[in-house]
PDB file of C-alpha atoms (C1' of nucleotides) in Angstrom:
ATOM      1  CA  MET H 186      59.848  18.674  17.297  1.00  0.00           C
ATOM      2  CA  PRO H 187      57.066  19.858  15.111  1.00  0.00           C
ATOM      3  CA  GLU H 188      54.233  22.306  15.453  1.00  0.00           C
ATOM      4  CA  LEU H 189      52.714  24.151  12.520  1.00  0.00           C
ATOM      5  CA  PRO H 190      55.824  26.219  11.642  1.00  0.00           C
ATOM      6  CA  GLU H 191      58.151  23.226  11.523  1.00  0.00           C
ATOM      7  CA  VAL H 192      55.631  21.165   9.544  1.00  0.00           C
ATOM      8  CA  GLU H 193      55.231  24.073   7.138  1.00  0.00           C
ATOM      9  CA  ALA H 194      59.005  24.340   6.687  1.00  0.00           C
ATOM     10  CA  ILE H 195      59.194  20.615   5.979  1.00  0.00           C
ATOM     11  CA  CYS H 196      56.375  20.894   3.428  1.00  0.00           C
ATOM     12  CA  ARG H 197      58.059  23.744   1.599  1.00  0.00           C
ATOM     13  CA  LYS H 198      61.232  21.729   1.272  1.00  0.00           C
ATOM     14  CA  LEU H 199      59.337  18.630   0.151  1.00  0.00           C
ATOM     15  CA  ARG H 200      57.438  20.605  -2.477  1.00  0.00           C
ATOM     16  CA  LYS H 201      60.725  21.334  -4.200  1.00  0.00           C
ATOM     17  CA  GLU H 202      62.208  17.885  -3.786  1.00  0.00           C
ATOM     18  CA  ALA H 203      59.380  15.375  -3.884  1.00  0.00           C
ATOM     19  CA  THR H 204      56.665  16.792  -6.143  1.00  0.00           C
ATOM     20  CA  GLY H 205      56.306  14.477  -9.138  1.00  0.00           C
ATOM     21  CA  ALA H 206      58.455  11.741  -7.617  1.00  0.00           C
ATOM     22  CA  ILE H 207      57.387   8.154  -8.207  1.00  0.00           C
ATOM     23  CA  ILE H 208      57.300   5.721  -5.315  1.00  0.00           C
ATOM     24  CA  LYS H 209      58.864   2.438  -6.330  1.00  0.00           C
ATOM     25  CA  ARG H 210      58.697   0.550  -3.057  1.00  0.00           C
ATOM     26  CA  ALA H 211      57.448   1.144   0.486  1.00  0.00           C
ATOM     27  CA  GLU H 212      59.421  -0.324   3.381  1.00  0.00           C
ATOM     28  CA  VAL H 213      58.003  -0.312   6.877  1.00  0.00           C
ATOM     29  CA  LEU H 214      60.957  -0.744   9.209  1.00  0.00           C
ATOM     30  CA  ARG H 215      58.821  -0.265  12.330  1.00  0.00           C
ATOM     31  CA  PRO H 216      55.201  -1.442  12.128  1.00  0.00           C
ATOM     32  CA  ARG H 217      54.221   0.808  15.039  1.00  0.00           C
ATOM     33  CA  SER H 218      54.910   3.818  12.786  1.00  0.00           C
ATOM     34  CA  VAL H 219      51.999   2.903  10.486  1.00  0.00           C
ATOM     35  CA  HIS H 220      49.527   1.994  13.247  1.00  0.00           C
ATOM     36  CA  PRO H 221      46.548   1.476  13.066  1.00  0.00           C
ATOM     37  CA  GLN H 222      47.357   0.260   9.560  1.00  0.00           C
ATOM     38  CA  LYS H 223      49.467  -2.706   8.568  1.00  0.00           C
ATOM     39  CA  PRO H 224      52.603  -2.604   6.433  1.00  0.00           C
ATOM     40  CA  SER H 225      50.577  -4.189   3.619  1.00  0.00           C
ATOM     41  CA  ASP H 226      48.312  -1.101   3.587  1.00  0.00           C
ATOM     42  CA  ILE H 227      51.327   1.133   3.035  1.00  0.00           C
ATOM     43  CA  ALA H 228      52.191  -0.872  -0.068  1.00  0.00           C
ATOM     44  CA  HIS H 229      49.224   0.807  -1.780  1.00  0.00           C
ATOM     45  CA  ALA H 230      51.548   3.737  -2.404  1.00  0.00           C
ATOM     46  CA  GLU H 231      53.834   1.627  -4.603  1.00  0.00           C
ATOM     47  CA  GLY H 232      53.941   2.668  -8.226  1.00  0.00           C
ATOM     48  CA  ALA H 233      52.172   5.959  -7.608  1.00  0.00           C
ATOM     49  CA  LYS H 234      53.333   9.471  -8.338  1.00  0.00           C
ATOM     50  CA  ILE H 235      53.308  12.184  -5.668  1.00  0.00           C
ATOM     51  CA  LEU H 236      51.096  14.868  -7.182  1.00  0.00           C
ATOM     52  CA  ARG H 237      51.342  17.571  -4.536  1.00  0.00           C
ATOM     53  CA  ILE H 238      52.288  18.328  -0.929  1.00  0.00           C
ATOM     54  CA  ASP H 239      49.648  19.909   1.314  1.00  0.00           C
ATOM     55  CA  ARG H 240      49.593  20.749   4.998  1.00  0.00           C
ATOM     56  CA  ARG H 241      46.529  20.610   7.242  1.00  0.00           C
ATOM     57  CA  GLY H 242      47.293  21.474  10.866  1.00  0.00           C
ATOM     58  CA  LYS H 243      50.304  19.350  11.727  1.00  0.00           C
ATOM     59  CA  ASN H 244      49.528  16.790   9.015  1.00  0.00           C
ATOM     60  CA  ILE H 245      51.479  16.450   5.777  1.00  0.00           C
ATOM     61  CA  LEU H 246      49.136  15.293   3.016  1.00  0.00           C
ATOM     62  CA  MET H 247      50.252  14.006  -0.362  1.00  0.00           C
ATOM     63  CA  PRO H 248      47.682  13.118  -3.005  1.00  0.00           C
ATOM     64  CA  LEU H 249      48.928  10.243  -5.167  1.00  0.00           C
ATOM     65  CA  SER H 250      48.248   9.441  -8.811  1.00  0.00           C
ATOM     66  CA  ASN H 251      46.408   6.242  -7.856  1.00  0.00           C
ATOM     67  CA  HIS H 252      43.828   8.166  -5.802  1.00  0.00           C
ATOM     68  CA  TYR H 253      45.300   7.199  -2.447  1.00  0.00           C
ATOM     69  CA  TRP H 254      46.767   9.805  -0.131  1.00  0.00           C
ATOM     70  CA  LEU H 255      49.947   9.670   1.906  1.00  0.00           C
ATOM     71  CA  ARG H 256      49.306  11.165   5.312  1.00  0.00           C
ATOM     72  CA  THR H 257      52.146  11.855   7.727  1.00  0.00           C
ATOM     73  CA  HIS H 258      51.957  13.112  11.261  1.00  0.00           C
ATOM     74  CA  LEU H 259      55.337  13.749  12.849  1.00  0.00           C
ATOM     75  CA  GLY H 260      54.409  13.234  16.515  1.00  0.00           C
ATOM     76  CA  MET H 261      57.023  14.629  18.885  1.00  0.00           C
ATOM     77  CA  THR H 262      60.274  13.853  17.133  1.00  0.00           C
ATOM     78  CA  GLY H 263      59.426  13.004  13.559  1.00  0.00           C
ATOM     79  CA  ASN H 264      60.940  14.418  10.413  1.00  0.00           C
ATOM     80  CA  PHE H 265      60.005  13.673   6.806  1.00  0.00           C
ATOM     81  CA  TYR H 266      62.603  14.306   4.156  1.00  0.00           C
ATOM     82  CA  VAL H 267      64.332  13.133   0.993  1.00  0.00           C
ATOM     83  CA  ILE H 268      67.683  11.348   1.074  1.00  0.00           C
ATOM     84  CA  PRO H 269      69.918  11.053  -1.999  1.00  0.00           C
ATOM     85  CA  ASP H 270      70.304   7.274  -1.813  1.00  0.00           C
ATOM     86  CA  ALA H 271      67.512   5.061  -0.496  1.00  0.00           C
ATOM     87  CA  ARG H 272      70.051   2.399   0.437  1.00  0.00           C
ATOM     88  CA  MET H 273      71.748   4.646   2.986  1.00  0.00           C
ATOM     89  CA  HIS H 274      69.569   5.959   5.781  1.00  0.00           C
ATOM     90  CA  PRO H 275      69.885   6.802   9.489  1.00  0.00           C
ATOM     91  CA  ALA H 276      69.022   4.154  12.073  1.00  0.00           C
ATOM     92  CA  SER H 277      66.022   6.162  13.303  1.00  0.00           C
ATOM     93  CA  VAL H 278      64.238   5.898   9.937  1.00  0.00           C
ATOM     94  CA  ARG H 279      60.947   4.052  10.534  1.00  0.00           C
ATOM     95  CA  VAL H 280      59.318   4.144   7.100  1.00  0.00           C
ATOM     96  CA  LEU H 281      61.130   4.428   3.795  1.00  0.00           C
ATOM     97  CA  PHE H 282      59.737   5.070   0.332  1.00  0.00           C
ATOM     98  CA  ALA H 283      62.284   4.128  -2.293  1.00  0.00           C
ATOM     99  CA  LEU H 284      61.801   6.481  -5.226  1.00  0.00           C
ATOM    100  CA  LYS H 285      62.145   5.509  -8.876  1.00  0.00           C
ATOM    101  CA  ASP H 286      65.185   7.757  -9.323  1.00  0.00           C
ATOM    102  CA  GLY H 287      67.118   6.075  -6.496  1.00  0.00           C
ATOM    103  CA  ARG H 288      66.411   8.648  -3.826  1.00  0.00           C
ATOM    104  CA  GLY H 289      64.374   7.902  -0.714  1.00  0.00           C
ATOM    105  CA  LEU H 290      61.555   9.652   1.136  1.00  0.00           C
ATOM    106  CA  VAL H 291      61.800   8.808   4.819  1.00  0.00           C
ATOM    107  CA  LEU H 292      60.004   9.180   8.114  1.00  0.00           C
ATOM    108  CA  ASP H 293      62.852   9.648  10.579  1.00  0.00           C
ATOM    109  CA  ASP H 294      61.397   9.451  14.069  1.00  0.00           C
ATOM    110  CA  PHE H 295      63.394   8.175  17.005  1.00  0.00           C
ATOM    111  CA  ARG H 296      60.562   8.232  19.546  1.00  0.00           C
ATOM    112  CA  VAL H 297      58.059   6.528  17.237  1.00  0.00           C
ATOM    113  CA  PHE H 298      55.115   8.811  18.031  1.00  0.00           C
ATOM    114  CA  GLY H 299      54.815   9.833  14.376  1.00  0.00           C
ATOM    115  CA  ARG H 300      52.668   8.029  11.804  1.00  0.00           C
ATOM    116  CA  VAL H 301      52.605   7.447   8.081  1.00  0.00           C
ATOM    117  CA  ASN H 302      49.389   6.142   6.553  1.00  0.00           C
ATOM    118  CA  VAL H 303      48.107   5.465   3.067  1.00  0.00           C
ATOM    119  CA  LEU H 304      44.437   6.403   3.048  1.00  0.00           C
ATOM    120  CA  GLU H 305      41.509   6.904   0.733  1.00  0.00           C
ATOM    121  CA  GLN H 306      40.155  10.362   0.010  1.00  0.00           C
ATOM    122  CA  GLU H 307      37.214   9.783   2.323  1.00  0.00           C
ATOM    123  CA  ARG H 308      39.419   9.218   5.357  1.00  0.00           C
ATOM    124  CA  ILE H 309      41.481  12.295   4.520  1.00  0.00           C
ATOM    125  CA  ASP H 310      38.279  14.334   4.480  1.00  0.00           C
ATOM    126  CA  GLU H 311      37.373  12.950   7.897  1.00  0.00           C
ATOM    127  CA  ILE H 312      40.729  13.966   9.317  1.00  0.00           C
ATOM    128  CA  GLY H 313      40.205  17.441   7.911  1.00  0.00           C
ATOM    129  CA  SER H 314      36.744  17.741   9.377  1.00  0.00           C
ATOM    130  CA  GLU H 315      38.005  16.826  12.848  1.00  0.00           C
ATOM    131  CA  LEU H 316      40.432  19.754  12.763  1.00  0.00           C
ATOM    132  CA  GLY H 317      39.653  23.389  13.475  1.00  0.00           C
ATOM    133  CA  VAL H 318      40.432  26.389  11.348  1.00  0.00           C
ATOM    134  CA  GLU H 319      43.855  27.014   9.803  1.00  0.00           C
ATOM    135  CA  PRO H 320      45.216  29.942  11.809  1.00  0.00           C
ATOM    136  CA  LEU H 321      46.978  31.407   8.764  1.00  0.00           C
ATOM    137  CA  SER H 322      43.918  31.285   6.541  1.00  0.00           C
ATOM    138  CA  ARG H 323      41.275  33.941   5.937  1.00  0.00           C
ATOM    139  CA  ALA H 324      38.775  31.713   7.707  1.00  0.00           C
ATOM    140  CA  PHE H 325      40.496  32.505  10.992  1.00  0.00           C
ATOM    141  CA  THR H 326      38.582  35.647  11.891  1.00  0.00           C
ATOM    142  CA  VAL H 327      38.000  37.508  15.132  1.00  0.00           C
ATOM    143  CA  ALA H 328      34.387  36.328  14.936  1.00  0.00           C
ATOM    144  CA  TYR H 329      35.492  32.686  14.682  1.00  0.00           C
ATOM    145  CA  LEU H 330      37.741  33.005  17.704  1.00  0.00           C
ATOM    146  CA  ARG H 331      35.115  34.911  19.681  1.00  0.00           C
ATOM    147  CA  ASP H 332      32.440  32.283  19.013  1.00  0.00           C
ATOM    148  CA  ALA H 333      34.743  29.381  19.822  1.00  0.00           C
ATOM    149  CA  ALA H 334      35.916  31.128  22.989  1.00  0.00           C
ATOM    150  CA  LYS H 335      32.380  31.971  24.087  1.00  0.00           C
ATOM    151  CA  ALA H 336      31.532  28.267  24.189  1.00  0.00           C
ATOM    152  CA  SER H 337      34.679  27.098  25.950  1.00  0.00           C
ATOM    153  CA  PRO H 338      35.196  26.636  29.679  1.00  0.00           C
ATOM    154  CA  LYS H 339      38.827  25.640  29.061  1.00  0.00           C
ATOM    155  CA  PRO H 340      41.889  27.504  30.261  1.00  0.00           C
ATOM    156  CA  ALA H 341      43.365  29.495  27.376  1.00  0.00           C
ATOM    157  CA  LYS H 342      46.485  27.333  26.983  1.00  0.00           C
ATOM    158  CA  ILE H 343      44.456  24.109  26.847  1.00  0.00           C
ATOM    159  CA  PHE H 344      42.069  25.696  24.349  1.00  0.00           C
ATOM    160  CA  LEU H 345      44.867  26.745  22.004  1.00  0.00           C
ATOM    161  CA  MET H 346      46.413  23.288  22.043  1.00  0.00           C
ATOM    162  CA  ASP H 347      43.096  21.629  21.196  1.00  0.00           C
ATOM    163  CA  GLN H 348      43.300  20.888  17.472  1.00  0.00           C
ATOM    164  CA  ARG H 349      39.494  20.905  17.119  1.00  0.00           C
ATOM    165  CA  PHE H 350      39.345  24.699  17.456  1.00  0.00           C
ATOM    166  CA  ILE H 351      42.563  25.916  15.850  1.00  0.00           C
ATOM    167  CA  ALA H 352      44.784  23.478  13.947  1.00  0.00           C
ATOM    168  CA  GLY H 353      48.550  23.472  14.356  1.00  0.00           C
ATOM    169  CA  LEU H 354      49.378  25.111  17.675  1.00  0.00           C
ATOM    170  CA  GLY H 355      51.312  23.017  20.176  1.00  0.00           C
ATOM    171  CA  ASN H 356      52.968  23.588  23.518  1.00  0.00           C
ATOM    172  CA  ILE H 357      55.484  26.184  22.348  1.00  0.00           C
ATOM    173  CA  TYR H 358      53.425  28.475  20.173  1.00  0.00           C
ATOM    174  CA  SER H 359      50.378  28.351  22.447  1.00  0.00           C
ATOM    175  CA  ALA H 360      52.539  29.749  25.234  1.00  0.00           C
ATOM    176  CA  GLU H 361      54.181  32.279  22.922  1.00  0.00           C
ATOM    177  CA  ALA H 362      50.878  33.572  21.535  1.00  0.00           C
ATOM    178  CA  LEU H 363      49.470  34.007  25.038  1.00  0.00           C
ATOM    179  CA  PHE H 364      52.504  36.029  26.041  1.00  0.00           C
ATOM    180  CA  VAL H 365      52.217  38.303  23.019  1.00  0.00           C
ATOM    181  CA  ALA H 366      48.514  38.826  23.749  1.00  0.00           C
ATOM    182  CA  CYS H 367      49.175  39.349  27.494  1.00  0.00           C
ATOM    183  CA  ILE H 368      46.792  36.604  28.572  1.00  0.00           C
ATOM    184  CA  ASN H 369      47.284  34.333  31.573  1.00  0.00           C
ATOM    185  CA  PRO H 370      47.403  30.699  30.388  1.00  0.00           C
ATOM    186  CA  LYS H 371      44.958  29.698  33.115  1.00  0.00           C
ATOM    187  CA  LYS H 372      42.351  32.292  32.090  1.00  0.00           C
ATOM    188  CA  VAL H 373      39.083  30.606  31.149  1.00  0.00           C
ATOM    189  CA  MET H 374      38.327  31.281  27.482  1.00  0.00           C
ATOM    190  CA  LYS H 375      34.706  32.282  27.845  1.00  0.00           C
ATOM    191  CA  LYS H 376      35.692  34.910  30.390  1.00  0.00           C
ATOM    192  CA  LEU H 377      38.163  36.666  28.076  1.00  0.00           C
ATOM    193  CA  ARG H 378      37.355  40.315  27.459  1.00  0.00           C
ATOM    194  CA  PRO H 379      36.632  41.260  23.808  1.00  0.00           C
ATOM    195  CA  ASP H 380      39.866  43.256  23.511  1.00  0.00           C
ATOM    196  CA  LYS H 381      41.812  40.178  24.629  1.00  0.00           C
ATOM    197  CA  ILE H 382      40.126  38.115  21.929  1.00  0.00           C
ATOM    198  CA  VAL H 383      41.255  40.670  19.365  1.00  0.00           C
ATOM    199  CA  ALA H 384      44.795  40.642  20.780  1.00  0.00           C
ATOM    200  CA  LEU H 385      44.937  36.851  20.724  1.00  0.00           C
ATOM    201  CA  HIS H 386      43.582  36.723  17.183  1.00  0.00           C
ATOM    202  CA  ALA H 387      46.429  38.978  16.075  1.00  0.00           C
ATOM    203  CA  ALA H 388      49.092  37.262  18.197  1.00  0.00           C
ATOM    204  CA  ILE H 389      48.579  33.765  16.787  1.00  0.00           C
ATOM    205  CA  PRO H 390      49.455  34.460  13.115  1.00  0.00           C
ATOM    206  CA  GLU H 391      52.161  36.871  14.202  1.00  0.00           C
ATOM    207  CA  VAL H 392      53.932  34.246  16.273  1.00  0.00           C
ATOM    208  CA  LEU H 393      53.459  31.522  13.656  1.00  0.00           C
ATOM    209  CA  LYS H 394      54.662  33.606  10.716  1.00  0.00           C
ATOM    210  CA  LYS H 395      57.795  34.665  12.519  1.00  0.00           C
ATOM    211  CA  ALA H 396      58.485  31.049  13.473  1.00  0.00           C
ATOM    212  CA  ILE H 397      58.005  29.878   9.887  1.00  0.00           C
ATOM    213  CA  LYS H 398      60.590  32.387   8.718  1.00  0.00           C
ATOM    214  CA  VAL H 399      63.155  31.318  11.295  1.00  0.00           C
ATOM    215  CA  THR H 400      62.427  27.632  10.852  1.00  0.00           C
ATOM    216  CA  THR H 401      62.493  27.693   7.054  1.00  0.00           C
ATOM    217  CA  ARG H 402      65.813  29.506   7.133  1.00  0.00           C
ATOM    218  CA  SER H 403      67.382  27.246   9.751  1.00  0.00           C
ATOM    219  CA  TYR H 404      66.065  23.979   8.341  1.00  0.00           C
ATOM    220  CA  LYS H 405      69.153  22.875   6.499  1.00  0.00           C
ATOM    221  CA  LYS H 406      70.173  19.471   7.686  1.00  0.00           C
ATOM    222  CA  PRO H 407      67.462  16.845   8.048  1.00  0.00           C
ATOM    223  CA  GLY H 408      66.468  16.302  11.635  1.00  0.00           C
ATOM    224  CA  TYR H 409      67.815  19.580  12.818  1.00  0.00           C
ATOM    225  CA  PHE H 410      66.103  22.822  13.679  1.00  0.00           C
ATOM    226  CA  GLU H 411      67.910  25.824  14.965  1.00  0.00           C
ATOM    227  CA  GLU H 412      66.468  27.011  18.253  1.00  0.00           C
ATOM    228  CA  ALA H 413      64.347  30.101  17.758  1.00  0.00           C
ATOM    229  CA  ASP H 414      64.434  32.686  20.492  1.00  0.00           C
ATOM    230  CA  PHE H 415      61.262  32.480  22.483  1.00  0.00           C
ATOM    231  CA  TRP H 416      59.523  35.027  24.673  1.00  0.00           C
ATOM    232  CA  VAL H 417      58.710  32.513  27.398  1.00  0.00           C
ATOM    233  CA  TYR H 418      59.018  28.898  26.255  1.00  0.00           C
ATOM    234  CA  GLY H 419      61.776  27.057  28.116  1.00  0.00           C
ATOM    235  CA  ARG H 420      62.807  30.208  29.977  1.00  0.00           C
ATOM    236  CA  ALA H 421      61.672  29.449  33.561  1.00  0.00           C
ATOM    237  CA  GLY H 422      63.638  31.560  36.048  1.00  0.00           C
ATOM    238  CA  GLU H 423      64.992  33.884  33.368  1.00  0.00           C
ATOM    239  CA  PRO H 424      63.863  37.520  33.164  1.00  0.00           C
ATOM    240  CA  CYS H 425      60.862  38.456  31.037  1.00  0.00           C
ATOM    241  CA  LYS H 426      62.095  40.231  27.909  1.00  0.00           C
ATOM    242  CA  ARG H 427      59.391  42.854  28.349  1.00  0.00           C
ATOM    243  CA  CYS H 428      59.398  43.611  32.086  1.00  0.00           C
ATOM    244  CA  GLY H 429      62.250  41.686  33.713  1.00  0.00           C
ATOM    245  CA  THR H 430      60.021  39.602  35.996  1.00  0.00           C
ATOM    246  CA  LYS H 431      61.071  35.970  36.410  1.00  0.00           C
ATOM    247  CA  ILE H 432      59.319  33.670  33.938  1.00  0.00           C
ATOM    248  CA  LYS H 433      57.273  30.998  35.731  1.00  0.00           C
ATOM    249  CA  ARG H 434      56.718  27.377  34.822  1.00  0.00           C
ATOM    250  CA  ILE H 435      53.476  25.686  35.764  1.00  0.00           C
ATOM    251  CA  GLU H 436      51.852  22.438  34.718  1.00  0.00           C
ATOM    252  CA  GLN H 437      48.638  22.214  32.716  1.00  0.00           C
ATOM    253  CA  ALA H 438      47.231  18.892  31.561  1.00  0.00           C
ATOM    254  CA  GLY H 439      50.576  17.290  32.310  1.00  0.00           C
ATOM    255  CA  ARG H 440      52.561  19.657  30.087  1.00  0.00           C
ATOM    256  CA  SER H 441      54.699  22.559  31.152  1.00  0.00           C
ATOM    257  CA  THR H 442      53.439  26.071  30.521  1.00  0.00           C
ATOM    258  CA  PHE H 443      55.745  29.065  30.672  1.00  0.00           C
ATOM    259  CA  PHE H 444      54.494  32.611  31.253  1.00  0.00           C
ATOM    260  CA  CYS H 445      55.301  35.980  32.760  1.00  0.00           C
ATOM    261  CA  PRO H 446      53.244  36.448  35.938  1.00  0.00           C
ATOM    262  CA  LYS H 447      53.370  40.226  35.571  1.00  0.00           C
ATOM    263  CA  CYS H 448      52.649  40.673  31.846  1.00  0.00           C
ATOM    264  CA  GLN H 449      50.049  37.901  31.776  1.00  0.00           C
ATOM    265  CA  ARG H 450      47.661  38.489  34.674  1.00  0.00           C
TER     266      ARG H 450
ATOM    267  C1'  DA N  29      40.342  18.221  32.807  1.00  0.00           C
ATOM    268  C1'  DG N  30      43.585  14.918  34.703  1.00  0.00           C
ATOM    269  C1'  DT N  31      46.296  10.608  34.125  1.00  0.00           C
ATOM    270  C1'  DC N  32      48.371   7.122  31.836  1.00  0.00           C
ATOM    271  C1'  DA N  33      50.206   5.105  27.643  1.00  0.00           C
ATOM    272  C1'  DC N  34      52.907   5.010  23.642  1.00  0.00           C
ATOM    273  C1'  DC N  35      58.771   5.366  22.642  1.00  0.00           C
ATOM    274  C1'  DT N  36      63.755   6.758  23.114  1.00  0.00           C
ATOM    275  C1'  DG N  37      66.884   9.419  24.603  1.00  0.00           C
ATOM    276  C1'  DA N  38      69.438  13.375  27.260  1.00  0.00           C
ATOM    277  C1'  DT N  39      70.120  15.400  31.523  1.00  0.00           C
ATOM    278  C1'  DT N  40      70.233  15.830  36.574  1.00  0.00           C
TER     279       DT N  40
ATOM    280  C1'  DA O  83      67.086   6.276  39.454  1.00  0.00           C
ATOM    281  C1'  DA O  84      64.238   9.983  38.359  1.00  0.00           C
ATOM    282  C1'  DT O  85      62.741  13.718  35.403  1.00  0.00           C
ATOM    283  C1'  DC O  86      61.951  15.909  31.240  1.00  0.00           C
ATOM    284  C1'  DA O  87      60.997  16.343  26.088  1.00  0.00           C
ATOM    285  C1'  DG O  88      57.767  20.599  20.549  1.00  0.00           C
ATOM    286  C1'  DG O  89      51.947  15.026  20.300  1.00  0.00           C
ATOM    287  C1'  DT O  90      47.833  12.555  20.577  1.00  0.00           C
ATOM    288  C1'  DG O  91      44.468   8.921  21.884  1.00  0.00           C
ATOM    289  C1'  DA O  92      42.143   6.174  25.456  1.00  0.00           C
ATOM    290  C1'  DC O  93      40.155   6.103  29.823  1.00  0.00           C
ATOM    291  C1'  DT O  94      38.449   8.087  34.128  1.00  0.00           C
TER     292       DT O  94
END
DNA sequence: AGTCACCTGATT
DNA sequence: AATCAGGTGACT
């Protein structure tokens, strides 16, 4: 489910509902969901207050009052939300934090690719340093993108999905940004013309901001996101919204890529 | 960069 | 029965 816009929508909701909450008990219903930690490591969150909710790339980071951090990555199908009664939760909940006021904070994740960990500050810093720039921050400049591109022999789509350069783009928004910038997903990054770098630099925040708006609005029920309308993602065989050409689906690194063969040469 | 692996479904 | 799914980490 989640790329940067969905994670951001989840964070905004959690900021209202979970800031200041006190974790009474941690319950690991599926040990795989805390890998490589053990359920006993997750117990370090017990008794602590959630001070704040941050996002870094696709990670949800919560500093706790006992100096540990709660780090959640949602994988493919994860969701992280507050339920009114910790005793009543869906079957797909993998990790549950019973809150002092009776509510529950849960990782709901039917495919079990998501992770919740309780980590020390040092490890959180490491995770941050392994990630590239936040595409919605002022640090994401044309110069940054140009320099990263200059050094990369990767196809554009693979480059955008690599979290070490830009943090938070996944399969959907990489494809969408490339469409908006009129770049072929197979185009090697270091061979991009300067005007294409500028176009891509503008397209990324544009696509993400629009998606955050839609996602934040549509994120009502836990575990449910309204489908945004995409330029190319999931639209193989349908006409391009700009030129009418049939959208193509190809495979890159084992994932599907959608693009317009005419607009993105 | 490609391929498999990790999981659980829905869809064809 | 086979294929596909918005992610990432390990291995080749």
